[in-house]
Coordinates of C-alpha atoms in Angstrom, one line a residue:
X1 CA 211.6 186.1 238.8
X2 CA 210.0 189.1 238.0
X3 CA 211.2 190.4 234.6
X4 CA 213.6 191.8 232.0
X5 CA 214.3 195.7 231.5
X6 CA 216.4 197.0 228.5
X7 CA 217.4 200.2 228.3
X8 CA 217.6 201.8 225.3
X9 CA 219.9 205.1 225.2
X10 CA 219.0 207.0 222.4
X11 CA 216.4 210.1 222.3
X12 CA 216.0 212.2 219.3
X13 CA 216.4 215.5 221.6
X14 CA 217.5 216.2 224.9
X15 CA 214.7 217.3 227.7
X16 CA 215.2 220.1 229.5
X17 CA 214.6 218.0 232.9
X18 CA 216.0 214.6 231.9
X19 CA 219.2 213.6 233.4
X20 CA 218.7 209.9 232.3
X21 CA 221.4 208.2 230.8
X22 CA 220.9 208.7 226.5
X23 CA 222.4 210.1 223.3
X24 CA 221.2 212.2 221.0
X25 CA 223.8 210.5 218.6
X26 CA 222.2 207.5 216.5
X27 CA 225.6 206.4 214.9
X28 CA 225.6 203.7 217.4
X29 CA 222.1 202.0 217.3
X30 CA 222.8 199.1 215.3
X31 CA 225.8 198.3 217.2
X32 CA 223.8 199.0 220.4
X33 CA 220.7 196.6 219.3
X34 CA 223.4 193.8 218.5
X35 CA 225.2 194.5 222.2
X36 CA 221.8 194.4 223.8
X37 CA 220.8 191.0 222.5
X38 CA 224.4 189.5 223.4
X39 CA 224.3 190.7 226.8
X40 CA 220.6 188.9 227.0
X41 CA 222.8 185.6 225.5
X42 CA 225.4 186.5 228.4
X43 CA 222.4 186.3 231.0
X44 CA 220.7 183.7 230.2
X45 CA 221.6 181.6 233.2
X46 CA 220.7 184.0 235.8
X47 CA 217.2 183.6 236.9
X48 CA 217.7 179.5 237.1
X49 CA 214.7 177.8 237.4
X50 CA 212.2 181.4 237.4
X51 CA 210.4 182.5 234.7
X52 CA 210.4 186.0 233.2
X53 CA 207.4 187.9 233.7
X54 CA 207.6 191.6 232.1
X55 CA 209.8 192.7 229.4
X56 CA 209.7 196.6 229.5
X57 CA 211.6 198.6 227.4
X58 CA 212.7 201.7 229.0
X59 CA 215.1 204.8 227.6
X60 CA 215.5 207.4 226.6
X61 CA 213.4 206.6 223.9
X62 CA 212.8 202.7 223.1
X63 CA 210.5 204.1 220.3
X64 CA 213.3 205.1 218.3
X65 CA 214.0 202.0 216.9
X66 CA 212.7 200.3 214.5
X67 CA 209.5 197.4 214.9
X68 CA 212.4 195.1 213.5
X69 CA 214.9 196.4 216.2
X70 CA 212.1 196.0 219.0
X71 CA 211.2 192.6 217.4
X72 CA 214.6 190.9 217.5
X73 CA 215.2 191.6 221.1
X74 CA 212.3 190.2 221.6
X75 CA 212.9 187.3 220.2
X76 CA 216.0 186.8 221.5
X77 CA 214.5 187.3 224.9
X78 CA 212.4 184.2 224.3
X79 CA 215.1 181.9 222.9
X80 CA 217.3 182.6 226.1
X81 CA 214.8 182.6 228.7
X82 CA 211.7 180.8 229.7
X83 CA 208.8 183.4 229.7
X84 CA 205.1 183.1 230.8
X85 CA 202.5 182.4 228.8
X86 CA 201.3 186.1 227.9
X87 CA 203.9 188.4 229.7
X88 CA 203.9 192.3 229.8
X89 CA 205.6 193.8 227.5
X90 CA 205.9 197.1 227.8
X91 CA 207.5 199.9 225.4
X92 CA 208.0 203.5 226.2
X93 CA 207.3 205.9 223.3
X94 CA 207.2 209.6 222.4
X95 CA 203.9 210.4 220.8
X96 CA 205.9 212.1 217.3
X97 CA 206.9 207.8 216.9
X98 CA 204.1 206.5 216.9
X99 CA 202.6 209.3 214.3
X100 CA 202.3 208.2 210.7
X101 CA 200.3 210.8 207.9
X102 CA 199.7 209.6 204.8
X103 CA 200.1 212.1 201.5
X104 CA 196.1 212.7 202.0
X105 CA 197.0 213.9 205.7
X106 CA 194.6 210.6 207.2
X107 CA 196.2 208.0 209.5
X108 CA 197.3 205.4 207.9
X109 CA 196.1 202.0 210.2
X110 CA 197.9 200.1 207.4
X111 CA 201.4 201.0 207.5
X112 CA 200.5 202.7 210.8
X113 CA 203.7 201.9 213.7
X114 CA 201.1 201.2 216.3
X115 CA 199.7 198.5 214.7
X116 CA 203.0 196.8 214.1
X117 CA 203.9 197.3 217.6
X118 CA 201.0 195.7 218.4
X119 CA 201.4 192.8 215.8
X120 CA 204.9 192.1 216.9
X121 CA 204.2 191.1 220.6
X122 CA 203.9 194.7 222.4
X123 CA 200.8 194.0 224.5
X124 CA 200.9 197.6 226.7
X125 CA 202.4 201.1 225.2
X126 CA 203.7 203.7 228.0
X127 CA 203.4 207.4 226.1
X128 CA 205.1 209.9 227.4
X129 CA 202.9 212.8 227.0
X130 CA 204.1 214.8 229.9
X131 CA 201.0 217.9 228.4
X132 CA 198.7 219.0 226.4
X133 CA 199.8 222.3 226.2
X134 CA 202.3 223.6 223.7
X135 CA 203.8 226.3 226.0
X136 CA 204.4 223.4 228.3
X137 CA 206.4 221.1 226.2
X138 CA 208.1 223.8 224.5
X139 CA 209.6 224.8 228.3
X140 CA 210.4 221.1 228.6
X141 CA 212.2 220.8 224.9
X142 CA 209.8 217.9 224.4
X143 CA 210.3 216.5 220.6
X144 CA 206.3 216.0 220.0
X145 CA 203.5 219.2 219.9
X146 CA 200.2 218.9 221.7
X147 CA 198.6 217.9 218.4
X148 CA 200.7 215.0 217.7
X149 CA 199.7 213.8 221.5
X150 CA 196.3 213.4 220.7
X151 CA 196.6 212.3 217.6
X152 CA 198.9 209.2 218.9
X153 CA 196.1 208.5 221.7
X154 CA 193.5 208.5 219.2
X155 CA 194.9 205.4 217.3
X156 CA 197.1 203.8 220.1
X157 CA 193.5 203.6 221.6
X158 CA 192.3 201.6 218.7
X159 CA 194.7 198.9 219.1
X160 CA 196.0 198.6 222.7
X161 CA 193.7 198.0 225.9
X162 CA 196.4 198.6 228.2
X163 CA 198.0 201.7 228.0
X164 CA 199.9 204.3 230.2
X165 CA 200.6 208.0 229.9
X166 CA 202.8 210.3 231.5
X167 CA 202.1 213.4 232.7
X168 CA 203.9 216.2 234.8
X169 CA 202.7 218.8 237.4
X170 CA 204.0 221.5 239.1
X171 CA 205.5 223.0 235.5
X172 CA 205.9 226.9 236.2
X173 CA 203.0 229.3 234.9
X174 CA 200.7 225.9 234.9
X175 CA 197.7 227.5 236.7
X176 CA 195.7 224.7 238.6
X177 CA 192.9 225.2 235.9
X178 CA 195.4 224.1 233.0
X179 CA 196.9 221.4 235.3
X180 CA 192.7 220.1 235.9
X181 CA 192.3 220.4 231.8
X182 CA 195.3 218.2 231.3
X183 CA 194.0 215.2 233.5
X184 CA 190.3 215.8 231.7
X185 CA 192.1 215.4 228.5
X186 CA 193.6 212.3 229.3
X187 CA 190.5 211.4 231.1
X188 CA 188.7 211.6 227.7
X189 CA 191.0 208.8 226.0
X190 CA 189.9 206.1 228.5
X191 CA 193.1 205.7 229.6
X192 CA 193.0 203.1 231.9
X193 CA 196.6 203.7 233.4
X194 CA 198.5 207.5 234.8
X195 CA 201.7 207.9 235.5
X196 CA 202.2 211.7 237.2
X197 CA 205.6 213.5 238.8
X198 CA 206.5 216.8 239.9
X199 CA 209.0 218.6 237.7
X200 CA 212.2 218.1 239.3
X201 CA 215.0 220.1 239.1
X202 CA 218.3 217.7 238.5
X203 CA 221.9 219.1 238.7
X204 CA 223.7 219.6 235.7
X205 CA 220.3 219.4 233.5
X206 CA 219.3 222.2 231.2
X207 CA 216.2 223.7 233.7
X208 CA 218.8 223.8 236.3
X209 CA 221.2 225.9 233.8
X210 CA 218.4 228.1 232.6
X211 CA 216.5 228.8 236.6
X212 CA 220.5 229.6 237.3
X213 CA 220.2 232.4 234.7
X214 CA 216.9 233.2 235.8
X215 CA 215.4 232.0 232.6
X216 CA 212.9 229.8 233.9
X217 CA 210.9 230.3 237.2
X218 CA 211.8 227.8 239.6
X219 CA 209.0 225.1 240.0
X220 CA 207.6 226.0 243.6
X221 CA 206.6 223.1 246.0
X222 CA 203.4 224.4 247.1
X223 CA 202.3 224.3 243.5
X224 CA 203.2 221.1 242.8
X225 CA 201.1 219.9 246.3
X226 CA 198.0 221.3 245.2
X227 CA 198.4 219.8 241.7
X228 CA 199.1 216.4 243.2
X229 CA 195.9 217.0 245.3
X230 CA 193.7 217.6 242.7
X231 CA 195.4 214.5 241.1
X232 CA 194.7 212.0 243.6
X233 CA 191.2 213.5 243.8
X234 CA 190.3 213.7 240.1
X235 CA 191.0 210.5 239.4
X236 CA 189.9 208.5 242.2
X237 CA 186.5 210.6 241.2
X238 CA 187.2 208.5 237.7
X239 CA 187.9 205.3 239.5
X240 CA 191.5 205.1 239.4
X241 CA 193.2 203.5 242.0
X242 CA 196.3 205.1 243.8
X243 CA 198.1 202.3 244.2
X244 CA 201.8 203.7 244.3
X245 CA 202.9 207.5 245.1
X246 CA 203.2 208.5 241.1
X247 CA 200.9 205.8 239.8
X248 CA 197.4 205.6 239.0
X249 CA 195.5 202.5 237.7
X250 CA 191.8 201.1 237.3
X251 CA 191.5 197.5 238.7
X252 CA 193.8 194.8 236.4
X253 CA 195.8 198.2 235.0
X254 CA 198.6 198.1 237.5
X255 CA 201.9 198.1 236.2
X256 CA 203.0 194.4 236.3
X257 CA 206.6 195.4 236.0
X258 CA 206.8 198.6 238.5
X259 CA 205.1 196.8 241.0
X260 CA 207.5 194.4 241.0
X261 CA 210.5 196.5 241.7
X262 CA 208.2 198.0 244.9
X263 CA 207.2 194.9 246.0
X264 CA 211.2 193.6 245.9
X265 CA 211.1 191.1 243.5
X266 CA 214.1 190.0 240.8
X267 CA 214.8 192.0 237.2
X268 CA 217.6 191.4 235.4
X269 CA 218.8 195.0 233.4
X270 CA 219.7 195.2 230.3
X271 CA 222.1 197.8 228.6
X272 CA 224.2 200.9 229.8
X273 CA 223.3 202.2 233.1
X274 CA 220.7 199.9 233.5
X275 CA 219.9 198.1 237.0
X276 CA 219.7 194.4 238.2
X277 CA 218.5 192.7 241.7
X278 CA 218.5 189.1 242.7
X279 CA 217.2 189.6 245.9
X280 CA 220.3 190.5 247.9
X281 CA 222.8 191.7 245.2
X282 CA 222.1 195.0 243.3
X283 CA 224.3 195.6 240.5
X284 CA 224.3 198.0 237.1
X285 CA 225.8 198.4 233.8
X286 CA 228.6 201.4 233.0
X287 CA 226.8 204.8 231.6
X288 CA 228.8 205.1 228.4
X289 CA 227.4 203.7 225.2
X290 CA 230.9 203.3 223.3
X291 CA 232.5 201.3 226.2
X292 CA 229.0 199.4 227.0
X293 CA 229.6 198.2 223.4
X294 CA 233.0 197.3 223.7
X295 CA 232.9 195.2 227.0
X296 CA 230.2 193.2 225.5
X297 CA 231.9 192.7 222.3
X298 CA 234.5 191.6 224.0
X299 CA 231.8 189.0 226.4
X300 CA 232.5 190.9 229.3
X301 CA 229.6 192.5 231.2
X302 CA 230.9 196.2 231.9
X303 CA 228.9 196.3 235.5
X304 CA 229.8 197.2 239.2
X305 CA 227.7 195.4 242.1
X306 CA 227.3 195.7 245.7
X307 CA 225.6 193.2 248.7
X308 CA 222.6 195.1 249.6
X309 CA 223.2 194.7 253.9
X310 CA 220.2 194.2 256.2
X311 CA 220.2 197.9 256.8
X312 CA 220.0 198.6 253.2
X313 CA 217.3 196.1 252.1
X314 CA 215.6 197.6 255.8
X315 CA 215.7 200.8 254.3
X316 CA 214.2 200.3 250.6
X317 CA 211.7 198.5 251.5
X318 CA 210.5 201.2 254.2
X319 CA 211.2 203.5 250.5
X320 CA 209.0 201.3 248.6
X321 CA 206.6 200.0 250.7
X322 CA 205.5 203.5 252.4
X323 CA 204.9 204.6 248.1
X324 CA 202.2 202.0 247.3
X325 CA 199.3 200.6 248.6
X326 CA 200.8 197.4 250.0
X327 CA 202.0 200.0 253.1
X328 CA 205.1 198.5 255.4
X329 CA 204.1 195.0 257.5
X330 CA 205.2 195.5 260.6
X331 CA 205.1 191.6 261.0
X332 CA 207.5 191.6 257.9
X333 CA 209.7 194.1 259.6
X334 CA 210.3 191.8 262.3
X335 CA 210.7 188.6 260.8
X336 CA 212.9 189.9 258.0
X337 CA 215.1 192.3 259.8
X338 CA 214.7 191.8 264.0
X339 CA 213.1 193.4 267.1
X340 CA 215.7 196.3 266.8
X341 CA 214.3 197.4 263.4
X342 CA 210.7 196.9 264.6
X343 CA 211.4 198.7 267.9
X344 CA 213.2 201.8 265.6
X345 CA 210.2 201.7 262.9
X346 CA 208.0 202.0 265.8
X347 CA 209.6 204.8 267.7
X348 CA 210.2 206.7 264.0
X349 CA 206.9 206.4 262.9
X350 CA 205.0 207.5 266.2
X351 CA 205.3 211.5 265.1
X352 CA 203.9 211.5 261.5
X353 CA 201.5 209.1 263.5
X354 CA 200.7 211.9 265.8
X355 CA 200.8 214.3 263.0
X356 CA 197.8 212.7 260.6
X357 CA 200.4 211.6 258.1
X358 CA 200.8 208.1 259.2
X359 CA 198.1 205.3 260.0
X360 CA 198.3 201.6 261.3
X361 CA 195.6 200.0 259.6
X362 CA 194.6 195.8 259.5
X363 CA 193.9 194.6 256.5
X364 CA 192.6 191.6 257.1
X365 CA 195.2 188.1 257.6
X366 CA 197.9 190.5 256.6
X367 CA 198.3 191.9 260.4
X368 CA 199.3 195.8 261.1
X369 CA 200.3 198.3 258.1
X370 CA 202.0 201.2 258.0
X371 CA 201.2 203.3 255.4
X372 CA 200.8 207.2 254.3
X373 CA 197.4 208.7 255.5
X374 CA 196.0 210.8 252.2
X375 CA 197.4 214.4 254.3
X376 CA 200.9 212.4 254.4
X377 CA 201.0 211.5 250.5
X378 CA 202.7 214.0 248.8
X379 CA 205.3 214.2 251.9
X380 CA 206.1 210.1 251.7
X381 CA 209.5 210.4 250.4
X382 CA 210.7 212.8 253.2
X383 CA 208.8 211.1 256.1
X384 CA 210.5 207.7 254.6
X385 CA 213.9 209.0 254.9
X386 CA 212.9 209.9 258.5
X387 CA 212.5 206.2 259.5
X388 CA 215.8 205.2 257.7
X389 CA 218.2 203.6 259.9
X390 CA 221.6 204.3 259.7
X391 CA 223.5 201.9 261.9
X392 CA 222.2 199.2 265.1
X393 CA 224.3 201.3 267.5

């Protein structure tokens, strides 16, 4: 088994660009903390024999609870399930969390959050920075100022090794010389982990209201390709390794839990909205934090599922496997899903061959790879959706 997400729904303030499932309302936390640890209790039994991997704490905004929050679920992680000897566990965290000032205005490495993150079992933070520029988070509604961000790196440095920050490209007015000074910034933390995306606009979210109005400039695509080219370069320069569309990591800094979800392995998700796969069954938690709360009260685990067919499991793994590194086996292909998908996949793929933005490579034992040539990178999701397959007829 791979590991154990928990979502935690709460954010202090709602991004402009977020259409994740949170509340801004904390009256609930307490009762949301107890629900999460009962549905753990609930779960206990699903991985049989497999041991859990990564514990990642995703949101909205895990960092809004407290250390003794984090702690207990935790805990009651280990006393369900059998865990490796020194697991992943990650938390997500807003950089205005993980400040502390003392009355003289210094850092506090005492009473400091980071430190008790890290005393409490937390072995990699993931920060979402998003910029360094105030005009930039102020467009995005983000709760932290640019100050605060580098304040947070300069002691989250101190006591974690294995950190990640976010950081997003393509923001209107973001020239490609402020985009450059962003990833020099981060650069100049030693982080040894990037996670980067395009600013997306999402129906029904706040930048989709306010480019409506024609209060915001629409993000424009060819901005957002030449910041992702500059990206990849840049930090490849550094020594980063691209090993997944959006993620960016020196050697033994991968994401232990993302690249399990690309590679197709088991998770079990905890909390509303969040996700779980066994392999063939996908299956996720109601989006509504008062009935969430009430099914598990009540031991019943508010959740729809769904049998992934061979078309669908066929289709993520071209998804997944075209975003990383690992590319697409075409010897997996077709002893996973038969000649008919390995004949389609070959047809599909022969144009982006053609066109520069596919290559067939041999990596050694592992036979012939598909995967995105560095022209055919920024376009993977599109030419992915282009080798789908819809039905064997």
């Amino acid at each position: 088994m791979s590991g154990i997400y928990i979502h935690i729904p709460f954010c202090k303030q709602a991004c402009h660009y977020c259409d994740f499932h949170f509340s801004t309302s904390l009256k609930k936390k307490e009762e949301m903390v107890l629900a999460l640890a009962k549905e753990i209790q609930m779960r206990k039994n699903e991985p049989g024999n497999e041991k859990v991997e990564t514990i990642y704490f995703g949101g909205g905004t895990p960092s809004i609870l407290s250390v003794t929050e984090i702690q207990f679920l935790i805990d009651t992680v280990y006393e369900n399930f059998e865990v490796v000897e020194n697991p992943e566990i990650t938390l997500e965290a807003n950089p205005d969390d993980l400040s502390f000032q003392s009355d003289e205005g210094n850092v506090s490495s005492a009473k400091h959050p980071i430190k008790d993150l890290k005393e409490i079992g937390i072995n990699r933070l993931s920060i979402g920075i998003q910029s360094f520029f105030e005009e930039d988070l102020k467009l995005m509604n983000r709760a932290h100022n640019a100050e605060e961000a580098k304040k947070c790196l300069e002691t989250a440095t101190q006591y974690f090794d294995n950190i990640t920050i976010d950081l997003i490209y393509g923001i209107p007015g973001m020239t490609n010389e402020r985009w450059l000074e962003n990833i020099e910034t981060a650069l100049s933390f030693g982080i040894p982990h990037i996670s980067s995306y395009a600013l997306t606009v999402e129906p029904k979210t706040a930048l989709d209201s306010f480019i409506k109005k024609g209060t915001i400039q629409a993000p424009k695509d060819e901005v957002a390709n030449e910041h992702f080219h500059l990206l990849v370069n840049r930090l490849q320069e550094a020594g980063f390794i691209h090993y997944e569309l959006s993620n960016f990591g020196k050697p033994n800094y991968f994401s232990k839990n993302n690249s399990a979800y690309w590679l197709g392995k088991k998770y079990i998700g905890i909390g509303p909205s969040a996700h779980s796969y066994d392999g063939r069954n996908r299956s996720w938690n109601l989006a509504n934090n008062t009935l969430y709360i009430k099914f598990i009260q009540e031991n019943k685990r508010p959740s729809e599922a769904e049998t992934l067919s061979t078309i669908d499991r066929y289709n993520e793994y071209i998804m997944t496997g075209l975003r990383t590194i690992w590319g697409v086996s075409l010897e997996r292909v077709e002893r996973e899903f038969g000649t008919k998908f390995s004949e389609y996949l070959n047809r599909q793929s022969q144009k982006f061959i053609e066109q520069g933005y596919l290559e067939i490579v041999i990596p050694g034992e592992a036979g012939k790879i598909l995967k995105t040539t560095p022209k055919g990178k920024f376009l993977t999701d599109g030419i992915a959706s282009d080798l789908f397959l819809l039905n064997l007829e």
